[in-house]
Structure formats: C-alpha cells, structure tokens
PDB file of C-alpha atoms in Angstrom:
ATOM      1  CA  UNK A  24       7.524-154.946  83.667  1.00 58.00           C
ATOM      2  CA  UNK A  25       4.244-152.978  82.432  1.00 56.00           C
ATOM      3  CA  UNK A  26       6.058-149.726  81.619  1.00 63.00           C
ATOM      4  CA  UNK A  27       8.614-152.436  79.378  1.00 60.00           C
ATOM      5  CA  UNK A  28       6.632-153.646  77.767  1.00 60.00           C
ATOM      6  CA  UNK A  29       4.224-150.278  76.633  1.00 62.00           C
ATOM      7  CA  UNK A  30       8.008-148.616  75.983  1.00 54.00           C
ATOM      8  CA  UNK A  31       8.587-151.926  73.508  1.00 49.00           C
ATOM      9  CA  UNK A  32       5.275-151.607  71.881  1.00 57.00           C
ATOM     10  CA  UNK A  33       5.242-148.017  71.306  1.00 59.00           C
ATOM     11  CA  UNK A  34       8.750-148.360  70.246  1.00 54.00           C
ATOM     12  CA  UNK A  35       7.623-151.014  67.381  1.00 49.00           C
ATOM     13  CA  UNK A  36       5.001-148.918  66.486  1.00 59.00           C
ATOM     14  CA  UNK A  37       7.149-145.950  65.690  1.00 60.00           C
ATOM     15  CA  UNK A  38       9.419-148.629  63.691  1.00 50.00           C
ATOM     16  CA  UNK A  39       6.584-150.057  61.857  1.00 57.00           C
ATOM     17  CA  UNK A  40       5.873-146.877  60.696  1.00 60.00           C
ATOM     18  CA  UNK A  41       8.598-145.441  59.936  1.00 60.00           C
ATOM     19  CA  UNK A  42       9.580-147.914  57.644  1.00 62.00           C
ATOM     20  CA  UNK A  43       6.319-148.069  56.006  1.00 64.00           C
ATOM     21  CA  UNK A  44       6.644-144.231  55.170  1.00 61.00           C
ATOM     22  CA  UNK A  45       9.846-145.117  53.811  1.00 63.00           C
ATOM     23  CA  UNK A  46       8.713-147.748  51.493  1.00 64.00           C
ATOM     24  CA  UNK A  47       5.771-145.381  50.058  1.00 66.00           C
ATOM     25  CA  UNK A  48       8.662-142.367  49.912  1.00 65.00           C
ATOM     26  CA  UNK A  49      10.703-145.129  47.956  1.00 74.00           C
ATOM     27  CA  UNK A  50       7.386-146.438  45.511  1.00 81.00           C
ATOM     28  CA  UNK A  51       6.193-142.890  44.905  1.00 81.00           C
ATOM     29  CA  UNK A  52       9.480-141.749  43.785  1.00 86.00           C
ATOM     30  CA  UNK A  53      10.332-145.027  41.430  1.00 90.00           C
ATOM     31  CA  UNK A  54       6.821-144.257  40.183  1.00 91.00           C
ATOM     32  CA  UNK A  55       7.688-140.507  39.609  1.00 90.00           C
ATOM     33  CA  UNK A  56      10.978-141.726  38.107  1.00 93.00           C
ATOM     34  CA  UNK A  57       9.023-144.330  35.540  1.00 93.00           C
ATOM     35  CA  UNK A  58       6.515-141.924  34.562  1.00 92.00           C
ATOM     36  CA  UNK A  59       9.318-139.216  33.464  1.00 92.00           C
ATOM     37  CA  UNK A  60      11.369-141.487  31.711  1.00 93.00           C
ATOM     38  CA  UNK A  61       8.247-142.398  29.994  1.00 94.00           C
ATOM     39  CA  UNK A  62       7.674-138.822  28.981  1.00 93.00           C
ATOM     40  CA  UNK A  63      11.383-137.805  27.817  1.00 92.00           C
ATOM     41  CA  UNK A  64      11.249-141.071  25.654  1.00 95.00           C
ATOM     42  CA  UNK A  65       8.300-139.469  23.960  1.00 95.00           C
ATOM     43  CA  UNK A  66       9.661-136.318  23.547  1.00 93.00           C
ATOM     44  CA  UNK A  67      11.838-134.965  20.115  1.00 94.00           C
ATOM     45  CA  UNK A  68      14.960-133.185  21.035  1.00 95.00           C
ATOM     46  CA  UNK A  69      13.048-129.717  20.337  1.00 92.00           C
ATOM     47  CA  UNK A  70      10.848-130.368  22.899  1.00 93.00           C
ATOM     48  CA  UNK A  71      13.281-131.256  25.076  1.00 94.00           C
ATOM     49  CA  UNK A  72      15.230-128.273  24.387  1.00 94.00           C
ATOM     50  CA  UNK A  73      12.027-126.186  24.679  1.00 92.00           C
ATOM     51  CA  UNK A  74      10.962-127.192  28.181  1.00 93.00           C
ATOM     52  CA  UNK A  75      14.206-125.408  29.083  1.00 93.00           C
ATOM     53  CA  UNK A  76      13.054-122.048  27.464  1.00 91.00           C
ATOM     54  CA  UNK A  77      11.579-119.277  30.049  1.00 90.00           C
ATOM     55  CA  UNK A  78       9.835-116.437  27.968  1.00 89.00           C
ATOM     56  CA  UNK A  79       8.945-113.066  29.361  1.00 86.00           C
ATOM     57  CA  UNK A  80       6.029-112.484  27.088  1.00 81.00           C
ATOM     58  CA  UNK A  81       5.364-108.905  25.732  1.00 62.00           C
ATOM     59  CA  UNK A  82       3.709-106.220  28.089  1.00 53.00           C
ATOM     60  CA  UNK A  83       5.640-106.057  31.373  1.00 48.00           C
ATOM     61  CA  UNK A  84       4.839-107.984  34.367  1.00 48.00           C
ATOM     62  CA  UNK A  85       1.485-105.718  35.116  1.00 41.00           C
ATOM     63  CA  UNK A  86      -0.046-104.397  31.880  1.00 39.00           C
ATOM     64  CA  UNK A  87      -0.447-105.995  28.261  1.00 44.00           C
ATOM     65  CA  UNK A  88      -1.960-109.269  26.784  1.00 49.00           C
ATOM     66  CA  UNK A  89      -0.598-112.656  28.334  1.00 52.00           C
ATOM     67  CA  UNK A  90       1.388-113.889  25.308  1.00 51.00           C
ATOM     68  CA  UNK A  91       2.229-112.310  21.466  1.00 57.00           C
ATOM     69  CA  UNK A  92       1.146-114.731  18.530  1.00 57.00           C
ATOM     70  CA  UNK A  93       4.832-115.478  17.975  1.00 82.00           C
ATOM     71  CA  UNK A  94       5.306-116.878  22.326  1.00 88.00           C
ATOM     72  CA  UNK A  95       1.419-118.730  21.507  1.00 88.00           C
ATOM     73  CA  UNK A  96       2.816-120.429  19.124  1.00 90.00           C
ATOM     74  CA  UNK A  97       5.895-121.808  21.017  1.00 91.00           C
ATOM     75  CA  UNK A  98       3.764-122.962  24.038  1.00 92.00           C
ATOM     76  CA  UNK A  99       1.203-124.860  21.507  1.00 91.00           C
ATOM     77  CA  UNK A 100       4.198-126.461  19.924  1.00 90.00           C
ATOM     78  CA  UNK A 101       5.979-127.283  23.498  1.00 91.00           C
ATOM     79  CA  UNK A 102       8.612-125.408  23.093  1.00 92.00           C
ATOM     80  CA  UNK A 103       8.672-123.173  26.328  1.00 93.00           C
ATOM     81  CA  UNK A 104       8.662-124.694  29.645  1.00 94.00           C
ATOM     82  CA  UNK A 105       7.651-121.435  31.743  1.00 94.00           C
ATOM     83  CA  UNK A 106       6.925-117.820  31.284  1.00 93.00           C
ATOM     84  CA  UNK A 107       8.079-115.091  33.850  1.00 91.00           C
ATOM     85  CA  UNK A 108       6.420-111.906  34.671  1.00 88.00           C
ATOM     86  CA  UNK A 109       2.748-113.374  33.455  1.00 89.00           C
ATOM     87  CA  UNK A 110       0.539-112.072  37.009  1.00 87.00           C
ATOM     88  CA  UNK A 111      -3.170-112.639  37.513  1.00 88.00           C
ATOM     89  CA  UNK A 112      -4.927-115.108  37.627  1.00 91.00           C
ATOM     90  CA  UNK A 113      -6.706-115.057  34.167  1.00 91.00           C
ATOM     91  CA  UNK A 114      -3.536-114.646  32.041  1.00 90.00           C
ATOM     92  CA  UNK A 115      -2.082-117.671  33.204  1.00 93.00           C
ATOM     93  CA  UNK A 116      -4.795-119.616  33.154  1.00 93.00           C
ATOM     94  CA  UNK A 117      -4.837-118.653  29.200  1.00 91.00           C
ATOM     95  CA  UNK A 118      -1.722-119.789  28.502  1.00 92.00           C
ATOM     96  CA  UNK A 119      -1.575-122.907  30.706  1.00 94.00           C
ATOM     97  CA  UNK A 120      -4.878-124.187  28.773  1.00 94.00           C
ATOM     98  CA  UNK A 121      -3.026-123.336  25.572  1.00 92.00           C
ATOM     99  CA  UNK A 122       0.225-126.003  27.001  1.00 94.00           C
ATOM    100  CA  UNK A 123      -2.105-128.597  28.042  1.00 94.00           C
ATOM    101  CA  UNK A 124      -4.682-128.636  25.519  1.00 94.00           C
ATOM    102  CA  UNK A 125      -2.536-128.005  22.540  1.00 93.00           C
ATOM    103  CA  UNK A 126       1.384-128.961  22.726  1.00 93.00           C
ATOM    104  CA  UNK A 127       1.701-132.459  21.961  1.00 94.00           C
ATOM    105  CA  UNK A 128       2.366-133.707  25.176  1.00 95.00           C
ATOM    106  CA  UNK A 129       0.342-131.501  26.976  1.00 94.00           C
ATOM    107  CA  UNK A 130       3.119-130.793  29.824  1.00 95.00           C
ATOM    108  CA  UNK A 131       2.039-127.211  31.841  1.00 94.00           C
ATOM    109  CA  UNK A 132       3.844-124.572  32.055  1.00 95.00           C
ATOM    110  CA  UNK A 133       5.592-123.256  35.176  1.00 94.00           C
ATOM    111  CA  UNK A 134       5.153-119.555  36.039  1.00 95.00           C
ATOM    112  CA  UNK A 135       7.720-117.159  38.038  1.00 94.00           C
ATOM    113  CA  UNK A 136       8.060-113.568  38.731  1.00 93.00           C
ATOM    114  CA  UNK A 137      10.029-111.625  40.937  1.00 92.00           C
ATOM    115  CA  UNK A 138       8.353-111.640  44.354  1.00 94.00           C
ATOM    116  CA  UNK A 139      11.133-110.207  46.548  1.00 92.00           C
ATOM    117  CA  UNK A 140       9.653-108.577  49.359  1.00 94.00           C
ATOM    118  CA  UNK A 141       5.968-109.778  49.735  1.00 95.00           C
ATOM    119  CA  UNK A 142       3.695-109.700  46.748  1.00 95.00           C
ATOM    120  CA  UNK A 143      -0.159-107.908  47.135  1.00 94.00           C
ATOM    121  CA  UNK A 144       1.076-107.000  50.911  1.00 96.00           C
ATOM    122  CA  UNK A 145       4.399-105.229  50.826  1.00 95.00           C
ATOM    123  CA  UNK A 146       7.322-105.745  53.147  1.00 96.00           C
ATOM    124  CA  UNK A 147       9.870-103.613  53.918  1.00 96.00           C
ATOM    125  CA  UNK A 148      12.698-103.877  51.073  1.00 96.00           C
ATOM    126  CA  UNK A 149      15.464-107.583  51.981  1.00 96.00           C
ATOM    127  CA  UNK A 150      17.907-104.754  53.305  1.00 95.00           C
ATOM    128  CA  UNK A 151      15.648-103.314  55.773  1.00 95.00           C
ATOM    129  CA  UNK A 152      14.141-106.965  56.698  1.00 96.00           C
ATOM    130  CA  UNK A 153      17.525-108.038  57.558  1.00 96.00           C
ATOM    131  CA  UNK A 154      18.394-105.426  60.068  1.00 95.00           C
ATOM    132  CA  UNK A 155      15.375-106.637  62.546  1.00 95.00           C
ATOM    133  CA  UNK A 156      17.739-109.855  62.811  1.00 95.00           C
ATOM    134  CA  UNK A 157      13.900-111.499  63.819  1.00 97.00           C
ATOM    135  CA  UNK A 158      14.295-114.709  61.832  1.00 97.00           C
ATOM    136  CA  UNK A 159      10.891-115.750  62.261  1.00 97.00           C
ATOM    137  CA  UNK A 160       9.391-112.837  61.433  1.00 97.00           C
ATOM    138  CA  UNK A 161      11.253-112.973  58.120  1.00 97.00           C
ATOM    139  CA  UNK A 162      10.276-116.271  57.789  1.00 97.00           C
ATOM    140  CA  UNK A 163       6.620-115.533  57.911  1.00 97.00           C
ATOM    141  CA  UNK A 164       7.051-113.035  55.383  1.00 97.00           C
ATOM    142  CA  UNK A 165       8.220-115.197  53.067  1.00 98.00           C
ATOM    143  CA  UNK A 166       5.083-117.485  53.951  1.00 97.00           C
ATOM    144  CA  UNK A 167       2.621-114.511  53.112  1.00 97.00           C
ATOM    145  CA  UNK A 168       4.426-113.730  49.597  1.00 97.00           C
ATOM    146  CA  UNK A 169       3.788-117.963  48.555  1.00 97.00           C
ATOM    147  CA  UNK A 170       0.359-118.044  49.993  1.00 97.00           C
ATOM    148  CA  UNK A 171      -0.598-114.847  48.253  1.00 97.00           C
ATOM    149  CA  UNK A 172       1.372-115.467  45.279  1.00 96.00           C
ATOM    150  CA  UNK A 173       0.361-119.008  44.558  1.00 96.00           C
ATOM    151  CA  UNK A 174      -3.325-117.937  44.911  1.00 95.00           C
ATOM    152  CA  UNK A 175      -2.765-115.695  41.789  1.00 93.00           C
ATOM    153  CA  UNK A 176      -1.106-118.897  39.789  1.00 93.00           C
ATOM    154  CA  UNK A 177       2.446-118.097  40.741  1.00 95.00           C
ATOM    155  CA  UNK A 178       4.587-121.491  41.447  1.00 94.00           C
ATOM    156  CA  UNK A 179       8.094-120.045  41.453  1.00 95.00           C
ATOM    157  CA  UNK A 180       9.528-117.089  43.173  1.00 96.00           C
ATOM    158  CA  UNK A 181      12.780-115.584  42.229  1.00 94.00           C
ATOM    159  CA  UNK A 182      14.286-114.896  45.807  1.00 96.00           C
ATOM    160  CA  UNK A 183      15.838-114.812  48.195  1.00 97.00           C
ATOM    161  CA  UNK A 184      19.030-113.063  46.972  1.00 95.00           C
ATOM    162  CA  UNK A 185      22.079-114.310  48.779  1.00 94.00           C
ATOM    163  CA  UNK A 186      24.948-111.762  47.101  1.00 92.00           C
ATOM    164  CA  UNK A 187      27.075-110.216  49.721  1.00 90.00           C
ATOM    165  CA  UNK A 188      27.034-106.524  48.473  1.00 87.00           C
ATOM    166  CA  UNK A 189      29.875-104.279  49.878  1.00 87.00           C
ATOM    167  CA  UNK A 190      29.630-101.309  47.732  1.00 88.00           C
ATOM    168  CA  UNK A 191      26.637 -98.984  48.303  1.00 88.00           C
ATOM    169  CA  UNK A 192      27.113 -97.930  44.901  1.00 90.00           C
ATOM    170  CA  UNK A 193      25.757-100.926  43.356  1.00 90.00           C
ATOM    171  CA  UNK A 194      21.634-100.347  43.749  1.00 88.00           C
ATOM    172  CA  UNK A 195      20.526-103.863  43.831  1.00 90.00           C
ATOM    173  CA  UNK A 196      21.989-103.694  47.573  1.00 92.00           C
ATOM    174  CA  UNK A 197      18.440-103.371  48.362  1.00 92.00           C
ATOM    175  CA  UNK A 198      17.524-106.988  47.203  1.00 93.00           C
ATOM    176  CA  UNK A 199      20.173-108.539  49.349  1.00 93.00           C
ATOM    177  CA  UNK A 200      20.565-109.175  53.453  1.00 94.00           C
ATOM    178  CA  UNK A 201      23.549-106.831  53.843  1.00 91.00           C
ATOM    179  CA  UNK A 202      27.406-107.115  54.370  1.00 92.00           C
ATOM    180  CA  UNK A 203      27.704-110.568  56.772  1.00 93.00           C
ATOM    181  CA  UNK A 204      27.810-113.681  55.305  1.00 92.00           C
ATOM    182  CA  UNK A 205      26.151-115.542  58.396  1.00 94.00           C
ATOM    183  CA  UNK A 206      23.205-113.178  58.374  1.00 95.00           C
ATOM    184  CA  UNK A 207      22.609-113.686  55.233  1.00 94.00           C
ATOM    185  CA  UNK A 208      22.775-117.192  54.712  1.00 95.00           C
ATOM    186  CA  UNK A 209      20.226-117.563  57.892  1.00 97.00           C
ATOM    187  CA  UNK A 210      18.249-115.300  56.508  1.00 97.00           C
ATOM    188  CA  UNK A 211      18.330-117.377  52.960  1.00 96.00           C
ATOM    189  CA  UNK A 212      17.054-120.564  54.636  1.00 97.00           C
ATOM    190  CA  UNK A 213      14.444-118.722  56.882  1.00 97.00           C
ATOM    191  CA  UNK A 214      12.975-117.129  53.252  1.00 97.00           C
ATOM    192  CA  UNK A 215      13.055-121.128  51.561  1.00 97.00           C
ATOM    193  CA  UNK A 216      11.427-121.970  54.134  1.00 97.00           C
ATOM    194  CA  UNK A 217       8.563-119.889  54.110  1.00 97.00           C
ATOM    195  CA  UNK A 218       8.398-119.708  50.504  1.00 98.00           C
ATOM    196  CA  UNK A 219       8.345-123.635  50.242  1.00 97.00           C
ATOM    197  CA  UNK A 220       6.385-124.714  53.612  1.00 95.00           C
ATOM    198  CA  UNK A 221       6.401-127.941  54.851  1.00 92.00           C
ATOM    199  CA  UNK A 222       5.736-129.490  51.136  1.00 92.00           C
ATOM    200  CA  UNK A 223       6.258-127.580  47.960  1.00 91.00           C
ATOM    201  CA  UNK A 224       2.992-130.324  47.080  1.00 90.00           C
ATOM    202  CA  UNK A 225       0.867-127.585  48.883  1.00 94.00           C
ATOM    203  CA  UNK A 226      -1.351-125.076  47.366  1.00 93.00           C
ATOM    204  CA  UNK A 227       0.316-122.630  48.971  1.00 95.00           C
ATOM    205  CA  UNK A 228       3.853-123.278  48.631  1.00 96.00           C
ATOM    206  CA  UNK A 229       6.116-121.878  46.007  1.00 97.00           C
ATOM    207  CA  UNK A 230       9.430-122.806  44.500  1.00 96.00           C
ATOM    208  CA  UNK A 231      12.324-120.646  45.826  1.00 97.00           C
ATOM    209  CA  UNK A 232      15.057-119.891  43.756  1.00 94.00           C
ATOM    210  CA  UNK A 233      18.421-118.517  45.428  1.00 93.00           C
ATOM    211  CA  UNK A 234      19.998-116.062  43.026  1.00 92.00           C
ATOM    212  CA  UNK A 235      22.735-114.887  41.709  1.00 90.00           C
ATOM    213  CA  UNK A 236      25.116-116.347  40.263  1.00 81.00           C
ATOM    214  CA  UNK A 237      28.628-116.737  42.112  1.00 83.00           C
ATOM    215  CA  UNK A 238      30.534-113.377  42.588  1.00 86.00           C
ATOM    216  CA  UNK A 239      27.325-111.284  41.160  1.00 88.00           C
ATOM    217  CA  UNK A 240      27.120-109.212  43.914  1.00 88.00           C
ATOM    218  CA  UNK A 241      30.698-107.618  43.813  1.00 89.00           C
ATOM    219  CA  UNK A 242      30.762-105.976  40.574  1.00 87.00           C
ATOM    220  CA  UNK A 243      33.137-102.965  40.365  1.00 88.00           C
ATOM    221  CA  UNK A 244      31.990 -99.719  40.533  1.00 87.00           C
ATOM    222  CA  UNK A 245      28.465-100.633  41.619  1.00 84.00           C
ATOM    223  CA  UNK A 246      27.664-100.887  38.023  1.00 89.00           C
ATOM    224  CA  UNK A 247      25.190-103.767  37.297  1.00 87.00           C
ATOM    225  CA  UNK A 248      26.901-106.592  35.106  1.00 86.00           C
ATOM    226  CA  UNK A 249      29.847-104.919  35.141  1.00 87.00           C
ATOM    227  CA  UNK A 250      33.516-107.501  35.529  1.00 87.00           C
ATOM    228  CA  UNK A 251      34.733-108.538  39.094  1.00 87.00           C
ATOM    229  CA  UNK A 252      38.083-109.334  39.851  1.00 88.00           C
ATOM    230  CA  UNK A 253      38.238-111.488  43.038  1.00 89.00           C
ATOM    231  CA  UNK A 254      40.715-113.938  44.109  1.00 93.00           C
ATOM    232  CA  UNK A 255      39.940-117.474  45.291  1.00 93.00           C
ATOM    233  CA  UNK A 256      40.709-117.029  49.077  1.00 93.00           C
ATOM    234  CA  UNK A 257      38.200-113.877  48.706  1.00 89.00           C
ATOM    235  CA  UNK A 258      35.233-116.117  46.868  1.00 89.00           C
ATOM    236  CA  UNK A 259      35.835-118.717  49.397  1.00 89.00           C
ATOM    237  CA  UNK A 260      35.433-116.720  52.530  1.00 86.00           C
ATOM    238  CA  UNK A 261      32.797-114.270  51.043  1.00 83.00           C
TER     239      UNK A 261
END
C-alpha cells in the first residue's frame, strides 16, 4: 500500500510539473508572439523589406574593414537584417552597435559565415567526416565549430550540406556526406544537433542552416550552377 501510494505521489508530481512547464512554454511564446507583432506594427514596409537583406560587406571574410560607408548606412537606417562573412570579434561588435544604437528600431543584426568543417580548430573536410560513419564523433564536431564560433560573435552557421553529389566532377563534393541518402541525412541531424545544443538560447549554440536548395547537388557536368535535368521519381528517391 506504501509503494502505491509513493508511485501515486511521484506520479502527480511529474504531472504537476509537466503541465506547469507547459503553461510557461505556452505564456513565453504568446509573450514572444505580442512583442513581435508589436514591432512589425511599428515598422515601414522598407524596414520590413530590409530585415530580409543579408550583405557580405567589402573585404572578404578575413581581411578588410567591417562595413563600406554605403552597407553603414543601410544598417543605421534598418535596412539589413544580417551580414555574412563579418569574423572577429571587434568587427561585429562595430556594426551591431551601429543597428542598435542608430536604426530606428534598434533591432541587431544576425551574423553568419560559412563554418563547414570546424572553425579556429579544423576538421577533416564533410566528405572525409562522413566515411568514419562515427555519428557522435561528428556530432561533437559540430559542437566545437558553435562553441568556438559563437565566442567570436557568430550566431548562424551555413552547414551542414545535405546535396547528394554523384559526379566527382562537381568540386563542392567535398562539402557534402557522400553518395547515400541515409548517411547523409543522419549525418545532417547529428551536425544540427551539435551546432544548435540543447537550446539555440545558449551562448554557445548556433543556428544551423541545411543548404542547398533542392536538386543543387546534381548539376551536369560538375559545373557549379550549371541546369539539371531530373525526373520526379529521381528527386523523390534521391
């Protein structure tokens, strides 16, 4: 009768609570849900259109000043939502002051690059990664990359890459996890996860992005861009 009625208590317990961290899940999104409809009603439709412009700022990803005059300009207006390539620490902390201290609505700025196979500590290329088959080892990989890359002022990584690539002809076979669809799509969700942790809330957690766009990967001739001609049943399966 004992053992009952500690199995019915515990069991409440685990009820109580699990409701009660739905309720705050359910009040912390309506609040997040008020707060940006608050915003977008504030906001002209150039603003709106800006926060969906990414600008890769003059000087390459390593060398060169953070922004031109001309992208300085744009981000005091709030008219870009994000620049890509911007690394270091300093740079972005320039141009982030310059969104939230002088755009109108003083919305930051979100900052990617491509960080495909580790970032300060270098990996062995997605290709080479994938033929260990040691999922949590890829995993942790991925981990490394967000915790150093979000300690620099990264928030947004643009991997993993899920094209199938059949043609060795096409060089960007190097980015991807091979020939097999189930590889790589295990390989895919080991990478989010390690990129994004447990809560993409955390210092050290970065956004993933999955890339590329449908088909990308089987462009004829293994020329980059180039046209692919695939039939449904093919994109389906592949």
């Amino acid at each position: 009768m004992k053992d009952i009625h500690t199995l019915f208590k515990s069991t409440l317990v685990a009820l109580i609570l699990l409701v009660a961290g739905q309720v705050q899940a359910q009040t912390t999104s309506a609040k997040m849900n008020t707060f940006v409809s608050a915003l977008m009603g504030k906001m002209t439709l150039e603003e709106k259109i800006g926060q969906l412009n990414l600008l890769t700022p003059g000087g390459g990803v390593a060398t060169g000043s953070v922004v031109s005059s001309d992208v300085e300009t744009k981000i005091s207006k709030g008219n870009v939502g994000g620049l890509f390539g911007v690394i270091g620490v300093e740079k972005i902390r320039q141009a982030q002051e310059l969104a939230v201290t002088k755009s109108r609505l003083k919305i930051p700025l979100i900052f990617g690059s491509d960080v495909i196979h580790g970032y300060k500590t270098t990996f062995p290329i997605p290709l080479g990664l994938s033929c260990s088959w040691d999922l949590p080892l890829i995993e942790h990989s991925a981990r490394l990359a967000a915790t150093e890359a979000s300690a620099d002022g990264l928030c947004w990584v643009y991997s993993p890459m899920v094209d199938i690539a059949r043609d060795p002809r096409w060089g960007r076979v190097a980015e991807g996890s091979g020939e097999d669809t189930y590889l790589g799509s295990k390989i895919a969700a080991a990478m989010v996860r390690g990129y994004q942790g447990n809560r993409l809330g955390d210092k050290n957690s970065v956004m993933a992005c999955v890339k590329h766009f449908a088909l990308y990967g089987a462009a004829e001739a293994g020329r980059d861009y180039n046209t692919t001609d695939m039939s449904r049943i093919k994109m389906y399966e592949y």
